[in-house]
mmCIF file of C-alpha atoms and ligand atoms in Angstrom:
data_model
loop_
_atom_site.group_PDB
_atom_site.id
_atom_site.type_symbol
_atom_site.label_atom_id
_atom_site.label_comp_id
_atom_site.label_asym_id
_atom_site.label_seq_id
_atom_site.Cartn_x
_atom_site.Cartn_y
_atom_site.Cartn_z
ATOM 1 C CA UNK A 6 16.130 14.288 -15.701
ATOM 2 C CA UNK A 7 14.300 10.823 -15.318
ATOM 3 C CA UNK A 8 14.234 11.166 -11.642
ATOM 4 C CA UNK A 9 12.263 14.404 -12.244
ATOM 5 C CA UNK A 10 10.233 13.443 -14.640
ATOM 6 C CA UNK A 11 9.160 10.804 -12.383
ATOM 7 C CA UNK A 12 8.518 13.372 -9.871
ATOM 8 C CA UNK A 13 6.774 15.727 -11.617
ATOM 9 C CA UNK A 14 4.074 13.080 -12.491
ATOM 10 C CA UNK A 15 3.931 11.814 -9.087
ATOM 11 C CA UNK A 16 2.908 14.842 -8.056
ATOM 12 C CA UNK A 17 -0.849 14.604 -9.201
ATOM 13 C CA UNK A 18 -1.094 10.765 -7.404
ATOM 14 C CA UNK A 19 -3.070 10.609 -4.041
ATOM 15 C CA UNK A 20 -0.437 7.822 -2.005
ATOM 16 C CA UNK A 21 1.680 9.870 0.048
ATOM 17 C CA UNK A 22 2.822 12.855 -2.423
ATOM 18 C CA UNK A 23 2.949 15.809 -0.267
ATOM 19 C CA UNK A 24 1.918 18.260 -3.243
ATOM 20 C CA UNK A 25 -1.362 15.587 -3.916
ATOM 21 C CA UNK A 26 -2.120 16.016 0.430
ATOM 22 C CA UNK A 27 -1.782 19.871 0.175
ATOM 23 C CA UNK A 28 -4.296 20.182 -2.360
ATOM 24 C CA UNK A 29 -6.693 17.482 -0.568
ATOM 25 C CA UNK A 30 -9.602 19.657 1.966
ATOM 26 C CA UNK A 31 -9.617 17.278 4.479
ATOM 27 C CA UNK A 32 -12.497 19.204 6.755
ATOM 28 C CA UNK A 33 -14.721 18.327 3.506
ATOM 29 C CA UNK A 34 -13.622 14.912 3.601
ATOM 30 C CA UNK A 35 -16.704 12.112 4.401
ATOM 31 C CA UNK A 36 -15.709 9.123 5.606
ATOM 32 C CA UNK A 37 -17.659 6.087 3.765
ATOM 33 C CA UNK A 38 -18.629 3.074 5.941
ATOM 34 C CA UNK A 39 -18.919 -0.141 4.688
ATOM 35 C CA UNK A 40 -19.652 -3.453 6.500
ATOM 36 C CA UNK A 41 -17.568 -6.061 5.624
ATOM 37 C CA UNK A 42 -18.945 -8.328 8.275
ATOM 38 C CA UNK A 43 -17.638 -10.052 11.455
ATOM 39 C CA UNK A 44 -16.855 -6.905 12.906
ATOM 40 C CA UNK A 45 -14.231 -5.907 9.941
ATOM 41 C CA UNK A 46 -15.759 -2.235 8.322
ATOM 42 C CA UNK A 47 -13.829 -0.323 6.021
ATOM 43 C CA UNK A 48 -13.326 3.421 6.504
ATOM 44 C CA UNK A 49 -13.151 4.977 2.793
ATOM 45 C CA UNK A 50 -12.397 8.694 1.789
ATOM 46 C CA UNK A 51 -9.509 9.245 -0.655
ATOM 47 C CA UNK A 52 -6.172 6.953 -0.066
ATOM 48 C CA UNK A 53 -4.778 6.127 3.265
ATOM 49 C CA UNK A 54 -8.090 4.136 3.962
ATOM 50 C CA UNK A 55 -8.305 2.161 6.741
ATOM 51 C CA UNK A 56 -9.941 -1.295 8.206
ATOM 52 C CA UNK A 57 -10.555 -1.598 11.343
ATOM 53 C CA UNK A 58 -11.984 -4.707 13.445
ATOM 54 C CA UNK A 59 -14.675 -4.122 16.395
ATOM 55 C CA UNK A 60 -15.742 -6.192 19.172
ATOM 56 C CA UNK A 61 -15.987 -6.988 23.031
ATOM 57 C CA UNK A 62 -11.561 -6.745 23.314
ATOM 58 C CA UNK A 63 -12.508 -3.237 22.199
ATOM 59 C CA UNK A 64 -11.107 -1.953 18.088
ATOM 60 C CA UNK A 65 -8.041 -2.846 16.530
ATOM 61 C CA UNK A 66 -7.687 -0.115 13.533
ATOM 62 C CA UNK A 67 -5.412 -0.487 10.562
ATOM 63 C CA UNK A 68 -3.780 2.711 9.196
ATOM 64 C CA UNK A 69 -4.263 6.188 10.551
ATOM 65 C CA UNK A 70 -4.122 8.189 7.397
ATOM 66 C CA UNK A 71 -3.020 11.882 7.813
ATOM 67 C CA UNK A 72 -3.401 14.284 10.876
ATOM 68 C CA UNK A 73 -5.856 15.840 9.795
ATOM 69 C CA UNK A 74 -8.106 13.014 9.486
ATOM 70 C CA UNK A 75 -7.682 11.770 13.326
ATOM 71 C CA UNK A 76 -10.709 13.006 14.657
ATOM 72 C CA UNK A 77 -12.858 12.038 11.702
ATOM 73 C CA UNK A 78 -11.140 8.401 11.980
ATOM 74 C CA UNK A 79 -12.508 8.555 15.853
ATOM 75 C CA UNK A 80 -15.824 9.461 15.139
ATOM 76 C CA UNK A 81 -16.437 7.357 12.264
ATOM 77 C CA UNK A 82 -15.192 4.089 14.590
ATOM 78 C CA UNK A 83 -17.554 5.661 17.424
ATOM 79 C CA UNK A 84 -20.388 5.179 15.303
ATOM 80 C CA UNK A 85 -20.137 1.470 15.231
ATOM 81 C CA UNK A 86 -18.554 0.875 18.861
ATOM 82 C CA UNK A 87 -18.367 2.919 22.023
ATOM 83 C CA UNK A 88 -15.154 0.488 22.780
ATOM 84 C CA UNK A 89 -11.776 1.813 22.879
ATOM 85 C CA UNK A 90 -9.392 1.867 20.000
ATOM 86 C CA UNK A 91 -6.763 -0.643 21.677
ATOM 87 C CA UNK A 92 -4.355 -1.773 18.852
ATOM 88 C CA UNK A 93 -3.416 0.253 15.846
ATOM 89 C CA UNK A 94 -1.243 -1.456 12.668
ATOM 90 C CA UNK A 95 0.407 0.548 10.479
ATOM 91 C CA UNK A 96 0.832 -0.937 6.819
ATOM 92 C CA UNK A 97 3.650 1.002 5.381
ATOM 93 C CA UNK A 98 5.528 4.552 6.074
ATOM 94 C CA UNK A 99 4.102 6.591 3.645
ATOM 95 C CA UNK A 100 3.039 9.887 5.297
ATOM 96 C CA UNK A 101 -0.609 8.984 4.362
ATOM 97 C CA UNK A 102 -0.652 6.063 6.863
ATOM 98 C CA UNK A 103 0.747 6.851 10.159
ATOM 99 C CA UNK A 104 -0.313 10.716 10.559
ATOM 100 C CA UNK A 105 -2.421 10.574 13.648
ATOM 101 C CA UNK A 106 -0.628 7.223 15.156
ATOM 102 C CA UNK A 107 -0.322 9.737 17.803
ATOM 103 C CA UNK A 108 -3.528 11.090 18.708
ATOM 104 C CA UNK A 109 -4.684 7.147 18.911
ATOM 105 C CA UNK A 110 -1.315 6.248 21.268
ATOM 106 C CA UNK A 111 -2.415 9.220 23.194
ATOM 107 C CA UNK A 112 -6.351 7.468 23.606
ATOM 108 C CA UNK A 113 -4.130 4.408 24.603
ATOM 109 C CA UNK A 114 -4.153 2.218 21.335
ATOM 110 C CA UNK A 115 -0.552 -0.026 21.110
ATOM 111 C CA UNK A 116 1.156 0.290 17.771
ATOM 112 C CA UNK A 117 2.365 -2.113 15.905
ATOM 113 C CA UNK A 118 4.448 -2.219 12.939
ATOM 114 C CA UNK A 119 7.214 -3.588 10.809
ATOM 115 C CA UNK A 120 11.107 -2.791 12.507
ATOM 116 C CA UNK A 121 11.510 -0.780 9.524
ATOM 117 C CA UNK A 122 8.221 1.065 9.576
ATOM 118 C CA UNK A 123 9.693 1.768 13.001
ATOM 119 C CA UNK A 124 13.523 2.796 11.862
ATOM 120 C CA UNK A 125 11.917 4.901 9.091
ATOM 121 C CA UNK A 126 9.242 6.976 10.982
ATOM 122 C CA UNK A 127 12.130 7.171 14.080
ATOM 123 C CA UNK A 128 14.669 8.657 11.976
ATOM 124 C CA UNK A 129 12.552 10.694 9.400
ATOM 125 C CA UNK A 130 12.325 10.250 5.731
ATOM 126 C CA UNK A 131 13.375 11.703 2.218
ATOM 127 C CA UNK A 132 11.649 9.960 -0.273
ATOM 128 C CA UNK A 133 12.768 11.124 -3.817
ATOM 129 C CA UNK A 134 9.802 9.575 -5.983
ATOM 130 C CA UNK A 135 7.821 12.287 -4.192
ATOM 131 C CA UNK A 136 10.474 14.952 -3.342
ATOM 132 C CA UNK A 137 9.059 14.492 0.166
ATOM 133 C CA UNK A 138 10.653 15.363 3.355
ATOM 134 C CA UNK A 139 8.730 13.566 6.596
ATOM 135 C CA UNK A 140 10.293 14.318 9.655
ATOM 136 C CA UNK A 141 11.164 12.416 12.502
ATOM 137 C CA UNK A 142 7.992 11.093 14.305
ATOM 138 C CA UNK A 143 7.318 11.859 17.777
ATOM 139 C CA UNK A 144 8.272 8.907 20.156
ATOM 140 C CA UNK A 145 4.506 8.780 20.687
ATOM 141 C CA UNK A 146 3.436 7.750 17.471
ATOM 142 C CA UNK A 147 6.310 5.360 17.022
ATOM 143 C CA UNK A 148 4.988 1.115 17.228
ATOM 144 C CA UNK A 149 5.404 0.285 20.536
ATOM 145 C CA UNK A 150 5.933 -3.594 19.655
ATOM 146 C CA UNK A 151 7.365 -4.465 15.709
ATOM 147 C CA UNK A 152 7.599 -7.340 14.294
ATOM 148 C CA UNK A 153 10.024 -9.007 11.538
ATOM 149 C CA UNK A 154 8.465 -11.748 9.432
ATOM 150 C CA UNK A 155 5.135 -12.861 10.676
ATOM 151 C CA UNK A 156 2.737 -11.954 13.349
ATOM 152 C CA UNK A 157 -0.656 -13.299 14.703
ATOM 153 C CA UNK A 158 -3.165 -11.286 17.115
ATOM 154 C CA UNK A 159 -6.239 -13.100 18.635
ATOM 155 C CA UNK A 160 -8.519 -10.351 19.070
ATOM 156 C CA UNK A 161 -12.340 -9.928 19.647
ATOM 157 C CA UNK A 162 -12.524 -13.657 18.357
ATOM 158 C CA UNK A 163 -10.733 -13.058 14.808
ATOM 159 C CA UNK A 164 -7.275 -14.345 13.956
ATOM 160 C CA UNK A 165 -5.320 -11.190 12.461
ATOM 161 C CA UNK A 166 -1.980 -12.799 10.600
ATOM 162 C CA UNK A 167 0.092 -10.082 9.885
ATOM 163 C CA UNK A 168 2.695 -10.808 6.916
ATOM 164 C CA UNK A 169 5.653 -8.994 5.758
ATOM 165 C CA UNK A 170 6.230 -8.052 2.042
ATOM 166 C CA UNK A 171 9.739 -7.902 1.565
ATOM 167 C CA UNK A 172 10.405 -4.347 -0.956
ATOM 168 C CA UNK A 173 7.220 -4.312 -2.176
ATOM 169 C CA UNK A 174 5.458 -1.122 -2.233
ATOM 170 C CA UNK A 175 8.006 -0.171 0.244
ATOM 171 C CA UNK A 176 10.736 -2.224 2.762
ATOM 172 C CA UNK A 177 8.524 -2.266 5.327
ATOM 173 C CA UNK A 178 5.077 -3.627 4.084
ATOM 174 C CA UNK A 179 2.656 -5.591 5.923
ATOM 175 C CA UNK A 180 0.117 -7.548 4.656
ATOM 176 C CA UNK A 181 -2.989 -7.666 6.979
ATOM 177 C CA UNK A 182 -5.642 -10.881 7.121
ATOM 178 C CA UNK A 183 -8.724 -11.076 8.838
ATOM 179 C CA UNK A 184 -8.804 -14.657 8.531
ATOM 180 C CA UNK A 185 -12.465 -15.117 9.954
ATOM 181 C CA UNK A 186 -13.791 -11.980 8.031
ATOM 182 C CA UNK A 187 -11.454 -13.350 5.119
ATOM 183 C CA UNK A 188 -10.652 -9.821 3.969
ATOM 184 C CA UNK A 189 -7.366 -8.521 3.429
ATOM 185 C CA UNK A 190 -5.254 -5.122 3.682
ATOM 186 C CA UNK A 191 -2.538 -4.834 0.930
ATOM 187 C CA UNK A 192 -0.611 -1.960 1.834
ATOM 188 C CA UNK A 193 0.479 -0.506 -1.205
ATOM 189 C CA UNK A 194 1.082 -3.655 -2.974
ATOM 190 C CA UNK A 195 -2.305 -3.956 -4.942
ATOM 191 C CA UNK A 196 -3.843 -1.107 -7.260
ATOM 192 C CA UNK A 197 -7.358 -2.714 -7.974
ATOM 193 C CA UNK A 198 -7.965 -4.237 -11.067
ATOM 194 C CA UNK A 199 -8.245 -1.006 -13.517
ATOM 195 C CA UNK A 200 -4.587 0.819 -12.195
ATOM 196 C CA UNK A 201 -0.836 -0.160 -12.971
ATOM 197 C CA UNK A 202 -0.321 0.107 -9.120
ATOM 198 C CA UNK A 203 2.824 2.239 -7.502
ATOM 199 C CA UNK A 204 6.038 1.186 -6.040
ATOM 200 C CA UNK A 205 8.376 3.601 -4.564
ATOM 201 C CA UNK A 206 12.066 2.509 -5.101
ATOM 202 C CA UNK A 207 13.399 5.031 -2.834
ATOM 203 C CA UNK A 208 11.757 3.468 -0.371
ATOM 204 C CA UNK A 209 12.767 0.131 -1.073
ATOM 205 C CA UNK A 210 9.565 -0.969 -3.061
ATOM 206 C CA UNK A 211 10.533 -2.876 -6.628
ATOM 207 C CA UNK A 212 8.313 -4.874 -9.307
ATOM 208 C CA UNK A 213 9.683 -8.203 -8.095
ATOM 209 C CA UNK A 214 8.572 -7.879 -4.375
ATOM 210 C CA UNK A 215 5.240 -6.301 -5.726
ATOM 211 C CA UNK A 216 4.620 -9.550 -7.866
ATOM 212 C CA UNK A 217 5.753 -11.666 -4.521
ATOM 213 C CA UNK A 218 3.445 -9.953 -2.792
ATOM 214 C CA UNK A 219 0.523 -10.461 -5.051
ATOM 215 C CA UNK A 220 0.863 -13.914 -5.323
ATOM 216 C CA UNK A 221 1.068 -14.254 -1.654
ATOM 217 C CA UNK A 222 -2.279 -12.336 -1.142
ATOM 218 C CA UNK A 223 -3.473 -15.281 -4.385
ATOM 219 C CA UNK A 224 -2.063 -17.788 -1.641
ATOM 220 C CA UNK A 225 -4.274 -16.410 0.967
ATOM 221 C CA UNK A 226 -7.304 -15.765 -0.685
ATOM 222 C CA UNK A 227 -10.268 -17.708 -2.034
ATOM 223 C CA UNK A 228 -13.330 -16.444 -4.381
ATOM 224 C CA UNK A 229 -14.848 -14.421 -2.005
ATOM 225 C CA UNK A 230 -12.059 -12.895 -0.362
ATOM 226 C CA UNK A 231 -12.392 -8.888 -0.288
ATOM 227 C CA UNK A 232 -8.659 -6.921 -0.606
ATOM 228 C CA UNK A 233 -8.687 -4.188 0.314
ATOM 229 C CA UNK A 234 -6.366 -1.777 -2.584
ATOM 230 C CA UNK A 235 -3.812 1.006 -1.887
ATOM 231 C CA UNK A 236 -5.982 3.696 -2.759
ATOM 232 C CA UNK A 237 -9.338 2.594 -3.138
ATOM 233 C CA UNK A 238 -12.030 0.346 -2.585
ATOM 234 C CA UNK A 239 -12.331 -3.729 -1.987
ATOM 235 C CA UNK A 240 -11.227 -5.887 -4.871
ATOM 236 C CA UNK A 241 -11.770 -9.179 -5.837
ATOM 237 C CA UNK A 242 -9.101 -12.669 -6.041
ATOM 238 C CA UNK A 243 -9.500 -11.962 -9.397
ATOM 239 C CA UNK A 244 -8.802 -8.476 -9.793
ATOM 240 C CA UNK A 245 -5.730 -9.399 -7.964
ATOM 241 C CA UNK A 246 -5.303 -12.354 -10.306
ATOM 242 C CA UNK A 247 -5.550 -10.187 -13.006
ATOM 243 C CA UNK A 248 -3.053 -7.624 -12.024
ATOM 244 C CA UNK A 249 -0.898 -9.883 -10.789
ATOM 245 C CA UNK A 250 -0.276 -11.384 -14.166
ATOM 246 C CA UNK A 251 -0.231 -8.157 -15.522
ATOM 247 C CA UNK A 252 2.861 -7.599 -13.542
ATOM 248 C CA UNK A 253 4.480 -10.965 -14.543
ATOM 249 C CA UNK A 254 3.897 -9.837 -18.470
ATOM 250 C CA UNK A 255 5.193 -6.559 -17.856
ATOM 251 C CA UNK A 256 8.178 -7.607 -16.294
ATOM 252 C CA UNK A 257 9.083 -10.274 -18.873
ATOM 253 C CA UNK A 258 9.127 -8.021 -21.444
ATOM 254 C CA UNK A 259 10.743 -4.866 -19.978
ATOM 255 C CA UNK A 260 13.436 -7.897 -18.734
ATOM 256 C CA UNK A 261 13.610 -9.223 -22.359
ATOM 257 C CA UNK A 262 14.552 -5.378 -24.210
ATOM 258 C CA UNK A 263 17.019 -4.839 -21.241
ATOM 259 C CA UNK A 264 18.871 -8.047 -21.611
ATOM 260 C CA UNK A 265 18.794 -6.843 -25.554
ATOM 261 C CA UNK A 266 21.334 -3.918 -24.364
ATOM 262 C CA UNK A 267 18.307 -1.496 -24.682
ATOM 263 C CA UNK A 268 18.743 1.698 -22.551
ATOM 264 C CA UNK A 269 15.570 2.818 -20.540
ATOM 265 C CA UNK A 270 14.472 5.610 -23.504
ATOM 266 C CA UNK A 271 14.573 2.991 -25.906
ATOM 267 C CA UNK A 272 12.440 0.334 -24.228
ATOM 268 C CA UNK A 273 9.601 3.240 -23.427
ATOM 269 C CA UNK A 274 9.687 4.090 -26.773
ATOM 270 C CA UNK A 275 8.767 0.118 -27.580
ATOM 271 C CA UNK A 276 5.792 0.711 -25.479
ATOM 272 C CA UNK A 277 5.950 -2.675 -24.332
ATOM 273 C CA UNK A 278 2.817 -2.178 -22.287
ATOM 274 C CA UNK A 279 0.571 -0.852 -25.589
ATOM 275 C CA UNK A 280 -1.693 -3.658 -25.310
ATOM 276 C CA UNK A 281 -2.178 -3.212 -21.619
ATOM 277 C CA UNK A 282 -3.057 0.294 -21.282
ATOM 278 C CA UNK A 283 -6.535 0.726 -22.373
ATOM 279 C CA UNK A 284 -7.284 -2.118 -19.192
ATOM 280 C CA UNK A 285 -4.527 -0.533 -16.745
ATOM 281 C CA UNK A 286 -4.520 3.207 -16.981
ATOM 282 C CA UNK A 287 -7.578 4.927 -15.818
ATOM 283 C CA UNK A 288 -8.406 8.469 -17.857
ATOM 284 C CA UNK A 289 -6.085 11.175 -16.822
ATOM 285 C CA UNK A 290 -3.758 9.121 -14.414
ATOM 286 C CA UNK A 291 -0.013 9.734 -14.204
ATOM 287 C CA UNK A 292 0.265 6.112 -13.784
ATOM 288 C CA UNK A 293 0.610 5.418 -17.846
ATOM 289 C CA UNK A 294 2.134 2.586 -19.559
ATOM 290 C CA UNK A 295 5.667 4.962 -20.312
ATOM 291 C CA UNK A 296 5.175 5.562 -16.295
ATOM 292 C CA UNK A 297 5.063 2.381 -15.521
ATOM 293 C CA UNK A 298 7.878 1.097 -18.265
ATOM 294 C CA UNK A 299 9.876 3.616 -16.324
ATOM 295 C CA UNK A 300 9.516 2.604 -12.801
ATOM 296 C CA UNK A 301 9.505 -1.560 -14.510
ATOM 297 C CA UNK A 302 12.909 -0.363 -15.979
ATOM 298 C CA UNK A 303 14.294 1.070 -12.874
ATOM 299 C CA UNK A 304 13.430 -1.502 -11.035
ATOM 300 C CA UNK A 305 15.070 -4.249 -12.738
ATOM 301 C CA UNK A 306 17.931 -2.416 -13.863
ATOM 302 C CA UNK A 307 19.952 -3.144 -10.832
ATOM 303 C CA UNK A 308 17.897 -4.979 -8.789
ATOM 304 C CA UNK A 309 15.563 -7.911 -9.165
ATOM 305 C CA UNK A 310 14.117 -7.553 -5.840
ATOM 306 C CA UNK A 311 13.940 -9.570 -3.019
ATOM 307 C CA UNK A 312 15.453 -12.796 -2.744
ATOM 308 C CA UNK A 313 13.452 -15.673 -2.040
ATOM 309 C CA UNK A 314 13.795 -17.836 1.410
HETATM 310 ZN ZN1 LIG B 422 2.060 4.111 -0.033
#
């Protein structure tokens, strides 16, 4: 019953749920274009949004949001280079991400990705957070060059480090810094500063890898670093600052009523994130606090995430 009640509201959230895409217009969507400088812009519609870097080695593009959006992707980076797209990253393997990888493979672009990105999108995916089937990708639109740990690419004079989050948002999670532009792509790991972000565990994602993940963005960043959120637009160091301690609270206290011998009905109903809400739930998201305690709960229930090196 939990599983579907986690479902259910999932449903109504933009990353990845299928139900949330079918209801999306894409032919209405606009894509927003915002400067970021030193050739970084940032392509905004309505999750899946993407970065991409432009100069004389031609545009490296991160994320390629759904199908349907290819075209709009191409003509929105045509408007601010007549270069072609040469390198594609992929963040994560949520549907929302990768869906017209092979439109820009077909252009020429190189993928890259994590090895599990890769193993994932080869194989095909059920993800039961979502109730979400995604089939096998084409071999087209698979990364033609992964990547386990850490990656650099010197391109158009930046310095693109490309870090992996181990089970963060997902298992396969990369962390993308423009180290010159000194912005940052968070994959799924960062919700801005007014959300309780998302973690899919049947992906691999849990609340300890989320927090690791977070505080290796912190690591990264300085005061005027933009980061660029799951599902929205730049955020600040400390937005992220913010919601990563938010996390650390969170999973203190959910940690504290389950080492009590509390079952996962019991510690919602001790709304351990009360205090947090009015900050962390936006009006009529299905991320709430008792969503959240949830996916907290199930998280650290049998796992506490990653191990450290
Ligand atoms: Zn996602």
């Amino acid at each position: 019953m939990r599983r579907v009640w986690l479902a259910a509201a999932l449903a109504a959230f933009p990353c990845l749920s299928a139900v949330a895409q079918s209801r999306i217009d894409y032919s209405k969507l606009e894509i927003r274009t915002t400067d970021l400088g030193h050739g970084v812009y940032y392509l905004g519609w309505q999750g899946g949004d993407s970065l991409i870097l432009v100069g004389d080695d031609g545009v490296l593009l991160v994320d390629t949001s759904v199908a349907q959006m290819g075209d709009k992707i191409k003509a929105a980076i045509a408007r601010v280079s007549d270069k072609p797209i040469r390198l594609v990253i992929n963040t994560h393997a949520h549907a929302d991400h990768f869906g017209s990888n092979e439109l820009m493979a077909k252009g020429g672009a190189i993928i890259i990705g994590h090895e599990t990105l890769r193993e994932r999108m080869a194989k095909g995916q059920y993800l039961a957070a979502f109730k979400q089937t995604i089939p096998p990708s084409p071999p087209a639109a698979l990364p033609a060059i992964t990547y386990l740990e850490t990656m650099t690419i010197h391109f158009d004079g930046e310095t693109v480090q490309l870090f992996h989050a181990p089970r963060a948002h997902t298992d396969n999670d990369t962390l993308v810094y423009f180290k010159r532009a000194n912005v940052i792509h968070a994959s799924g790991t960062f919700g801005g500063d007014r959300s309780y972000p998302f973690f899919d565990i049947s992906s691999g994602g849990s609340l300890a890898g989320m927090i690791r993940a977070e505080e290796e963005m912190l690591s990264l960043s300085d005061d005027r670093t933009r980061i660029i959120a799951d599902e929205g637009d730049q955020g600040s160091r400390e937005g992220l600052k913010a919601a990563c301690e938010m996390l650390v609270t969170i999973r203190a206290r959910v940690q504290k009523l389950l080492d009590e011998g509390k079952s996962e009905d019991q510690i919602v109903a001790e709304k351990p994130t009360r205090d947090l809400d009015a900050q962390w739930v936006p009006q009529g998201s299905p991320l709430t606090g008792d969503f959240f305690t949830r996916l907290a709960y199930q998280s650290l229930k049998n796992d506490r995430g990653p191990a450290r090196p």
